[in-house]
Amino acid sequence: MKARSSLEREFLEKWRKGLQIGKEDSTILERKDAIKLSADVAIAATKNAATHWRRALLCDVVSENPTNKHVVEHILGHKFKNTATRLTACSRRILRISQKRRQKAAPRRVVPKSRKRNRSRALRMLVPGGEEMDGVLLLQETLDYIVSLRAQVDVMRCLASIG
Amino acid sequence: MEPNVEAVQPQFRSGISGAKIVFDDIRGLIPDPPETDGTSFTALLELPPPQAVELLVKEDFPAKTMPLPIFPSNIALIDRASMFSVFASADNPPDRTNIFSASSSVKQEPLESEYHRNSSSPAVSDQSLKSIKRKEREKKVKESTKKSKKVVANEASDGSGEQLPYVHVRARRGQATDSHSLAERARREKINARMKLLQDLVPGCNKISGTAMVLDEIINHVQALQRQVEFLSMRVAAVNPRIDFNFDALLAVDSESSIDNSYLGLFPPSIWPEGQTNGSRQQQPWLIDGLHLPSMGRVDNSSNFITPENSLLSYDSPANSASLHSSQLKIEL
């Protein structure tokens, strides 16, 4: 039997669950979208952890297309309330201002701050829900996110290579 | 002097039982057992011997019985005690601690414990600590202030959230004791710890020094993983004509094909379209006919052994192909 970690097995189960309710799609693009959707929701539903990126990913999925909500709920197993919705633009601006003020108090480093800030901004855009995290939380979430993405890629690669 | 007395006094009065518990815990941390060497202690502290010995030997501090006139001398004791930390890190020179650990240990612990207990008034403890430090500098008995850093938290290595109600941070030698910079230092330490974990996770980051480059690598890695997900979902869609396929059968086949995946994982670095080696067992022709990838360029039709990375490279050439190349290389390694 394959040496699959518990995370991957859980992801596979949830992914299968999500795909079961998918309708018959004709074009390959629609199929791909449905597959990707199920995979993303499944990886966000793993581990029962309430990390920021998981919640943000689910919120994004639901807000992108309201019909996705029943997929989400089917995979999750319970009702998904949009309580952890993403911040509005105004509140986001407030967050950024407070973060900037906090960082100004610290002594500066050798690497020009602009480059570091650009990088952290890039990372924030990549990780779902990254805009509202501060430095420490961002790295933490990135860690978890990378682990989950890896599991997702491994399982999908297996599935894609067979058959 | 007066405000200091008032500041210190309520702290001694409150939480005596808690002080005792913390005292016991903290005593376990001290490598050297506190010695009650009265003579050297008093000589240095210039205190009347009976008072000094009394303070040393006493375990709990019933503040009610302590008469008020003792407080000025207590403050002097506190000054010296706070100068020399008991919770010294490994780099604490031994010559400093052995004499004064005795004196400082007894007094420092209740002092610290009071600071710990007074979570509601961190400002007060900060101010009193600062005032005490100022007095130290004025008196200048021994060398400059040396403290150790102790963070009361358990940092989970798997990246789960910290529950820190209150961070106890003390300044290192020669560094600013400003509360802002202390907090900043704690934050930076946290960030560095996380960064180290990320370095272990992302392949190829161990050799890179400097957080900026590591961040670059992390960003590349995440981008590449996301693109892989996108692409693999397309492959899965292509492989299976219907969504409603049997996962169980696939799982069974899954176990057989574990060897193939090891091949996939161990591709040699040269994965550009021309240099594609036949390491994989993918014999199926890539379903390119009628395949229109959204916002993706022309897919290379010429080769039958197009791997995900290959086609990614071919269509992603206009935009930052260099970073993509390096990231793909790193993934496959």
Coordinates of C-alpha atoms in Angstrom, one line a residue:
Chain A
M1 CA 0.0 0.0 0.0
K2 CA 1.1 3.5 -0.7
A3 CA 2.9 5.4 2.0
R4 CA 0.4 8.2 2.1
S5 CA 0.3 10.6 5.0
S6 CA -2.9 11.1 6.8
L7 CA -3.3 14.6 5.3
E8 CA -3.1 13.2 1.8
R9 CA -5.6 10.5 2.5
E10 CA -8.0 13.0 4.1
F11 CA -7.6 15.2 1.1
L12 CA -8.3 12.4 -1.3
E13 CA -11.5 11.4 0.5
K14 CA -12.8 14.9 0.6
W15 CA -11.9 15.5 -3.0
R16 CA -13.8 12.4 -4.0
K17 CA -16.7 13.6 -2.0
G18 CA -16.7 16.9 -3.8
L19 CA -16.4 15.4 -7.2
Q20 CA -19.3 13.1 -6.6
I21 CA -21.8 15.8 -6.7
G22 CA -20.4 17.4 -9.8
K23 CA -22.7 17.4 -12.8
E24 CA -21.8 16.0 -16.1
D25 CA -19.7 18.5 -17.8
S26 CA -19.0 18.4 -21.5
T27 CA -16.1 20.6 -22.1
I28 CA -12.7 19.9 -20.6
L29 CA -12.5 23.3 -19.1
E30 CA -15.6 22.9 -17.1
R31 CA -14.4 19.6 -15.9
K32 CA -11.1 21.1 -15.0
D33 CA -12.8 23.9 -13.1
A34 CA -14.9 21.5 -11.1
I35 CA -11.9 19.3 -10.3
K36 CA -9.9 22.2 -9.2
L37 CA -12.7 23.6 -7.1
S38 CA -13.2 20.3 -5.3
A39 CA -9.5 20.0 -4.8
D40 CA -9.2 23.4 -3.3
V41 CA -12.1 23.0 -1.0
A42 CA -10.9 19.6 0.0
I43 CA -7.5 20.9 0.9
A44 CA -9.0 23.7 2.8
A45 CA -11.2 21.4 4.7
T46 CA -8.4 19.1 5.9
K47 CA -7.0 18.8 9.4
N48 CA -10.0 20.5 11.0
A49 CA -7.7 23.5 11.6
A50 CA -9.0 27.0 11.6
T51 CA -6.0 28.6 10.0
H52 CA -6.5 31.9 8.4
W53 CA -5.7 30.7 4.9
R54 CA -8.2 27.9 5.0
R55 CA -11.0 30.2 6.0
A56 CA -10.0 32.7 3.5
L57 CA -9.8 30.2 0.7
L58 CA -13.3 28.9 1.4
C59 CA -14.6 32.4 1.5
D60 CA -13.0 33.2 -1.8
V61 CA -14.5 30.0 -3.3
V62 CA -17.9 30.9 -2.1
S63 CA -17.8 34.5 -3.1
E64 CA -16.5 33.8 -6.5
N65 CA -19.5 31.7 -7.5
P66 CA -22.4 31.3 -5.1
T67 CA -23.3 27.9 -6.5
N68 CA -20.1 26.6 -5.1
K69 CA -21.5 26.9 -1.7
H70 CA -23.2 23.5 -1.8
V71 CA -20.0 21.9 -2.8
V72 CA -18.3 23.5 0.1
E73 CA -21.0 22.4 2.5
H74 CA -21.1 18.9 1.1
I75 CA -17.4 18.5 1.6
L76 CA -17.3 20.2 5.0
G77 CA -20.2 18.3 6.3
H78 CA -21.7 21.2 8.0
K79 CA -23.2 24.5 7.1
F80 CA -20.7 27.1 6.0
K81 CA -21.4 30.5 7.4
N82 CA -19.7 33.5 5.8
T83 CA -18.7 34.7 9.2
A84 CA -15.0 34.9 8.4
T85 CA -15.4 37.0 5.4
R86 CA -12.6 39.0 4.0
L87 CA -12.1 42.5 5.2
T88 CA -13.4 45.4 3.2
A89 CA -11.1 47.8 1.6
C90 CA -11.5 50.3 4.3
S91 CA -10.7 48.0 7.2
R92 CA -7.8 46.6 5.2
R93 CA -6.4 50.1 4.8
I94 CA -6.7 50.6 8.6
L95 CA -4.8 47.3 9.2
R96 CA -2.0 48.3 6.8
I97 CA -1.6 51.7 8.5
S98 CA -1.4 50.2 11.9
Q99 CA 1.1 47.7 10.7
K100 CA 3.2 50.4 9.1
R101 CA 3.2 52.4 12.3
R102 CA 4.3 49.4 14.3
Q103 CA 7.1 48.6 11.9
K104 CA 8.4 52.2 12.0
A105 CA 9.2 51.9 15.7
A106 CA 11.7 49.1 15.0
P107 CA 15.3 49.8 14.2
R108 CA 16.0 49.3 10.5
R109 CA 17.8 46.5 8.8
V110 CA 20.6 46.3 6.3
V111 CA 18.4 45.1 3.4
P112 CA 16.4 48.1 2.1
K113 CA 13.0 47.8 3.5
S114 CA 11.3 48.4 0.2
R115 CA 12.6 45.1 -1.2
K116 CA 11.5 43.2 1.9
R117 CA 8.1 44.9 1.8
N118 CA 7.7 44.0 -1.8
R119 CA 8.5 40.4 -1.1
S120 CA 6.1 40.2 1.8
R121 CA 3.5 41.9 -0.3
A122 CA 4.1 39.3 -3.0
L123 CA 3.8 36.5 -0.5
R124 CA 0.6 38.0 0.9
M125 CA -1.0 38.0 -2.5
L126 CA -0.1 34.4 -3.0
V127 CA -1.3 33.0 0.3
P128 CA -5.1 33.2 0.5
G129 CA -6.1 35.7 3.2
G130 CA -2.6 37.1 3.3
E131 CA -3.4 40.7 3.2
E132 CA -4.7 40.8 6.7
M133 CA -1.8 39.0 8.4
D134 CA 1.1 40.5 10.1
G135 CA 4.7 39.3 9.6
V136 CA 4.7 36.4 12.1
L137 CA 1.3 35.1 11.2
L138 CA 2.1 35.3 7.5
L139 CA 5.1 33.0 7.9
Q140 CA 3.2 30.6 10.0
E141 CA 0.3 30.5 7.5
T142 CA 2.7 30.1 4.6
L143 CA 4.3 27.1 6.3
D144 CA 1.0 25.4 6.7
Y145 CA -0.1 26.4 3.3
I146 CA 3.0 25.0 1.6
V147 CA 2.5 21.6 3.4
S148 CA -1.1 21.4 2.3
L149 CA -0.3 22.4 -1.3
R150 CA 2.4 19.8 -1.5
A151 CA 0.0 17.1 -0.3
Q152 CA -2.5 18.3 -2.9
V153 CA 0.0 18.2 -5.7
D154 CA 1.2 14.8 -4.8
V155 CA -2.2 13.3 -4.8
M156 CA -3.3 15.0 -8.0
R157 CA -0.1 13.9 -9.7
C158 CA -0.7 10.3 -8.8
L159 CA -4.3 10.5 -10.0
A160 CA -3.3 12.2 -13.2
S161 CA -0.5 9.8 -14.1
I162 CA -2.6 6.6 -13.8
G163 CA -5.4 5.6 -16.1
Chain B
M1 CA 12.3 57.8 46.4
E2 CA 8.8 58.1 47.6
P3 CA 7.0 57.1 44.4
N4 CA 9.2 54.1 44.1
V5 CA 8.3 53.0 47.6
E6 CA 4.6 53.2 46.7
A7 CA 5.2 51.5 43.5
V8 CA 7.0 48.6 45.0
Q9 CA 4.9 48.3 48.1
P10 CA 1.6 47.2 46.6
Q11 CA 3.4 44.7 44.5
F12 CA 4.9 43.1 47.6
R13 CA 1.6 43.0 49.3
S14 CA -0.4 41.2 46.6
G15 CA -0.2 37.6 45.6
I16 CA 2.0 36.2 48.2
S17 CA 0.8 32.6 47.7
G18 CA 1.3 33.0 44.0
A19 CA 4.8 34.3 44.7
K20 CA 5.6 31.2 46.7
I21 CA 4.5 28.9 43.9
V22 CA 6.5 30.8 41.3
F23 CA 9.4 31.0 43.7
D24 CA 9.5 27.2 43.9
D25 CA 9.3 26.8 40.2
I26 CA 11.9 29.4 39.5
R27 CA 14.2 27.9 42.1
G28 CA 14.2 24.7 40.1
L29 CA 15.6 26.7 37.2
I30 CA 18.6 28.0 39.0
P31 CA 21.6 25.8 38.5
D32 CA 23.4 27.0 41.6
P33 CA 21.6 26.6 44.9
P34 CA 21.3 29.9 46.7
E35 CA 23.9 30.2 49.4
T36 CA 23.4 32.3 52.3
D37 CA 26.8 33.7 52.7
G38 CA 26.1 36.5 54.9
T39 CA 29.4 38.3 55.1
S40 CA 30.2 38.9 51.5
F41 CA 26.6 39.7 50.8
T42 CA 26.3 42.3 53.4
A43 CA 29.7 43.8 52.7
L44 CA 28.7 44.4 49.2
L45 CA 25.3 45.6 49.9
E46 CA 26.2 47.8 52.9
L47 CA 23.2 46.6 54.7
P48 CA 22.9 45.9 58.4
P49 CA 23.6 42.2 58.8
P50 CA 20.4 41.2 60.6
Q51 CA 18.2 42.7 58.0
A52 CA 20.1 41.1 55.2
V53 CA 20.1 37.7 56.7
E54 CA 16.5 38.0 57.5
L55 CA 15.6 38.9 54.0
L56 CA 17.7 36.1 52.6
V57 CA 16.4 33.3 54.8
K58 CA 12.8 34.3 54.7
E59 CA 10.8 32.4 52.1
D60 CA 7.5 34.0 52.1
F61 CA 7.1 37.7 52.6
P62 CA 4.2 38.6 54.8
A63 CA 4.3 42.2 53.8
K64 CA 2.0 43.2 56.5
T65 CA 4.6 42.4 59.2
M66 CA 7.2 44.2 57.3
P67 CA 7.7 47.6 58.8
L68 CA 7.8 50.6 56.5
P69 CA 11.3 51.8 57.3
I70 CA 12.7 48.6 55.8
F71 CA 11.5 49.6 52.4
P72 CA 14.3 52.0 51.5
S73 CA 16.9 49.3 52.1
N74 CA 14.7 46.8 50.4
I75 CA 14.9 49.0 47.3
A76 CA 18.6 49.1 47.5
L77 CA 18.5 45.3 47.7
I78 CA 16.2 45.2 44.7
D79 CA 18.5 47.4 42.8
R80 CA 21.4 45.1 43.2
A81 CA 19.2 42.1 42.8
S82 CA 17.7 43.2 39.5
M83 CA 21.2 44.0 38.2
F84 CA 22.2 40.4 38.3
S85 CA 19.6 38.2 36.9
V86 CA 19.1 34.7 38.2
F87 CA 17.6 33.4 35.0
A88 CA 20.9 33.8 33.3
S89 CA 21.3 32.3 29.9
A90 CA 24.3 30.1 29.1
D91 CA 26.5 33.1 28.2
N92 CA 26.3 34.6 31.6
P93 CA 29.8 34.7 33.0
P94 CA 30.0 32.6 36.2
D95 CA 32.1 35.1 38.1
R96 CA 29.1 37.5 38.1
T97 CA 26.5 35.1 39.3
N98 CA 28.0 33.0 42.0
I99 CA 28.3 35.8 44.6
F100 CA 25.2 37.6 43.7
S101 CA 23.0 34.8 42.8
A102 CA 22.6 34.2 46.5
S103 CA 21.4 37.7 47.2
S104 CA 19.6 38.2 44.0
S105 CA 17.8 34.8 43.8
V106 CA 15.8 35.3 46.9
K107 CA 14.9 38.8 46.2
Q108 CA 14.6 38.6 42.5
E109 CA 12.1 35.8 42.5
P110 CA 9.4 37.5 44.5
L111 CA 10.0 40.7 42.6
E112 CA 9.7 38.9 39.3
S113 CA 6.8 36.9 40.5
E114 CA 5.1 40.1 41.5
Y115 CA 5.7 41.4 38.1
H116 CA 4.4 38.3 36.6
R117 CA 1.3 38.3 38.7
N118 CA 0.5 41.8 38.1
S119 CA -0.6 41.1 34.6
S120 CA -3.2 43.8 34.9
S121 CA -0.7 46.5 35.4
P122 CA 2.2 45.9 33.1
A123 CA 2.8 49.6 32.9
V124 CA 3.4 49.9 36.6
S125 CA 5.9 47.1 36.6
D126 CA 7.6 48.5 33.5
Q127 CA 7.9 51.9 35.1
S128 CA 9.2 50.6 38.4
L129 CA 11.7 48.4 36.6
K130 CA 12.8 51.4 34.6
S131 CA 13.1 53.5 37.7
I132 CA 15.1 50.8 39.4
K133 CA 17.4 50.6 36.4
R134 CA 17.9 54.3 36.5
K135 CA 18.9 54.1 40.1
E136 CA 21.3 51.3 39.3
R137 CA 23.1 53.4 36.8
E138 CA 23.3 56.2 39.3
K139 CA 24.8 54.0 42.0
K140 CA 27.1 52.0 39.7
V141 CA 28.2 49.3 42.0
K142 CA 29.3 46.8 39.5
E143 CA 29.6 46.6 35.7
S144 CA 26.8 47.5 33.4
T145 CA 23.4 45.9 33.4
K146 CA 23.3 42.4 32.3
K147 CA 20.1 40.5 32.0
S148 CA 19.0 37.5 30.2
K149 CA 16.1 37.0 27.9
K150 CA 13.3 34.7 28.8
V151 CA 10.2 34.2 26.9
V152 CA 7.4 32.5 28.7
A153 CA 5.7 30.8 25.8
N154 CA 5.8 27.5 24.0
E155 CA 6.4 28.0 20.4
A156 CA 4.9 25.2 18.6
S157 CA 7.2 24.0 15.9
D158 CA 4.5 22.9 13.6
G159 CA 3.4 26.4 13.1
S160 CA 0.2 26.3 15.2
G161 CA -0.8 29.4 16.9
E162 CA 0.8 30.7 20.0
Q163 CA -1.1 31.6 23.1
L164 CA 0.9 34.3 24.7
P165 CA -0.9 36.3 27.3
Y166 CA 2.2 38.1 28.4
V167 CA 5.7 38.0 27.0
H168 CA 8.4 38.4 29.6
V169 CA 11.4 39.9 27.8
R170 CA 14.4 41.3 29.3
A171 CA 17.1 43.3 27.6
R172 CA 20.4 41.8 26.6
R173 CA 23.7 43.3 27.5
G174 CA 24.4 46.6 25.7
Q175 CA 21.0 46.7 24.2
A176 CA 18.2 49.2 24.7
T177 CA 15.8 48.5 27.4
D178 CA 13.0 50.4 25.9
S179 CA 9.8 48.5 26.0
H180 CA 9.2 49.1 22.4
S181 CA 12.5 47.7 21.3
L182 CA 12.0 44.7 23.6
A183 CA 8.7 43.9 22.0
E184 CA 10.3 44.4 18.6
R185 CA 13.0 42.0 19.5
A186 CA 10.6 39.4 20.6
R187 CA 8.7 39.8 17.4
R188 CA 11.9 39.5 15.4
E189 CA 12.8 36.4 17.2
K190 CA 9.5 34.8 16.4
I191 CA 9.9 35.8 12.8
N192 CA 13.3 34.3 12.6
A193 CA 12.1 31.0 14.2
R194 CA 9.4 30.8 11.6
M195 CA 11.8 31.6 8.8
K196 CA 14.1 28.8 9.9
L197 CA 11.2 26.3 9.7
L198 CA 10.4 27.5 6.3
Q199 CA 13.9 27.1 5.2
D200 CA 13.8 23.5 6.2
L201 CA 10.6 23.0 4.4
V202 CA 11.4 24.6 1.1
P203 CA 14.0 22.7 -0.8
G204 CA 17.2 24.4 -1.6
C205 CA 16.9 27.1 1.0
N206 CA 19.4 25.7 3.4
K207 CA 22.4 27.1 1.6
I208 CA 20.9 30.5 1.1
S209 CA 21.8 33.0 3.8
G210 CA 19.7 36.0 4.4
T211 CA 16.0 36.2 4.9
A212 CA 15.4 38.2 1.7
M213 CA 16.6 35.5 -0.6
V214 CA 14.8 32.8 1.4
L215 CA 11.6 34.8 1.0
D216 CA 12.2 34.8 -2.7
E217 CA 12.5 31.1 -2.8
I218 CA 9.5 30.6 -0.7
I219 CA 7.5 32.8 -3.0
N220 CA 8.7 30.9 -6.0
H221 CA 7.9 27.7 -4.4
V222 CA 4.3 28.7 -3.5
Q223 CA 3.8 30.0 -7.0
A224 CA 5.0 26.9 -8.6
L225 CA 2.9 24.7 -6.4
Q226 CA -0.2 26.7 -7.2
R227 CA 0.5 26.5 -10.9
Q228 CA 1.1 22.8 -10.5
V229 CA -2.3 22.4 -9.0
E230 CA -3.9 24.3 -11.8
F231 CA -2.1 22.2 -14.4
L232 CA -2.7 18.9 -12.7
S233 CA -6.4 19.5 -12.4
M234 CA -6.4 20.1 -16.2
R235 CA -4.6 16.8 -16.6
V236 CA -7.0 14.9 -14.4
A237 CA -9.8 16.4 -16.4
A238 CA -8.2 15.3 -19.6
V239 CA -7.5 11.9 -18.4
N240 CA -11.0 11.2 -17.3
P241 CA -13.7 11.8 -19.8
R242 CA -16.3 12.0 -17.1
I243 CA -16.1 13.5 -13.7
D244 CA -18.1 10.7 -12.2
F245 CA -15.3 8.1 -12.3
N246 CA -14.7 5.5 -9.8
F247 CA -12.2 6.6 -7.2
D248 CA -11.8 3.3 -5.6
A249 CA -10.6 1.6 -8.8
L250 CA -8.2 4.5 -9.2
L251 CA -7.0 4.1 -5.7
A252 CA -6.3 0.5 -6.4
V253 CA -4.3 1.4 -9.4
D254 CA -2.8 4.2 -7.4
S255 CA -0.9 1.8 -5.2
E256 CA 0.6 0.0 -8.2
S257 CA 1.8 3.2 -9.8
S258 CA 3.8 4.3 -6.8
I259 CA 6.9 3.5 -8.6
D260 CA 6.0 5.8 -11.5
N261 CA 5.7 8.6 -9.1
S262 CA 9.1 8.1 -7.8
Y263 CA 10.3 8.5 -11.3
L264 CA 8.3 11.7 -11.6
G265 CA 9.9 13.0 -8.5
L266 CA 13.4 12.2 -9.5
F267 CA 13.5 13.9 -12.9
P268 CA 16.9 15.2 -13.7
P269 CA 17.2 18.9 -13.8
S270 CA 17.2 19.3 -17.5
I271 CA 13.6 19.3 -18.1
W272 CA 13.4 21.8 -21.0
P273 CA 11.3 20.5 -23.9
E274 CA 14.3 19.3 -26.0
G275 CA 16.1 17.6 -23.2
Q276 CA 13.3 15.5 -22.0
T277 CA 14.5 12.1 -20.8
N278 CA 12.4 9.0 -20.8
G279 CA 12.4 8.5 -17.1
S280 CA 8.6 8.4 -16.8
R281 CA 6.3 5.7 -17.9
Q282 CA 3.8 8.1 -19.3
Q283 CA 3.0 6.5 -22.6
Q284 CA -0.2 8.2 -23.2
P285 CA -0.2 11.0 -25.8
W286 CA -1.1 14.3 -24.4
L287 CA -4.6 15.2 -25.3
I288 CA -3.9 18.3 -27.3
D289 CA -6.5 18.0 -30.0
G290 CA -9.3 20.4 -29.4
L291 CA -7.7 21.5 -26.2
H292 CA -7.8 25.2 -25.7
L293 CA -6.1 26.3 -22.6
P294 CA -7.4 29.6 -21.3
S295 CA -4.9 32.4 -21.4
M296 CA -2.2 29.9 -22.2
G297 CA -0.1 30.1 -25.3
R298 CA 0.5 27.5 -27.9
V299 CA 1.1 24.0 -26.5
D300 CA 4.0 22.1 -27.9
N301 CA 2.5 19.4 -30.0
S302 CA 5.7 17.9 -31.3
S303 CA 6.6 15.8 -28.4
N304 CA 4.7 12.9 -26.9
F305 CA 6.4 13.0 -23.5
I306 CA 5.3 16.3 -22.3
T307 CA 5.2 16.5 -18.6
P308 CA 3.4 19.1 -16.7
E309 CA 6.5 21.1 -16.1
N310 CA 7.3 21.0 -19.8
S311 CA 4.1 22.4 -21.0
L312 CA 4.1 24.9 -18.2
L313 CA 7.4 26.1 -19.4
S314 CA 6.4 26.3 -23.0
Y315 CA 3.4 28.4 -22.4
D316 CA 4.7 30.5 -19.7
S317 CA 7.7 31.7 -21.5
P318 CA 6.8 35.4 -21.9
A319 CA 6.3 36.0 -18.2
N320 CA 9.2 35.5 -15.8
S321 CA 10.4 32.3 -17.3
A322 CA 13.6 32.5 -15.4
S323 CA 12.0 32.3 -12.0
L324 CA 9.7 29.6 -13.3
H325 CA 12.6 27.6 -14.6
S326 CA 14.6 27.8 -11.4
S327 CA 11.5 27.0 -9.3
Q328 CA 10.7 24.0 -11.5
L329 CA 14.2 22.8 -11.2
K330 CA 14.1 23.1 -7.5
I331 CA 10.8 21.2 -7.3
E332 CA 12.1 18.3 -9.3
L333 CA 15.3 18.0 -7.3

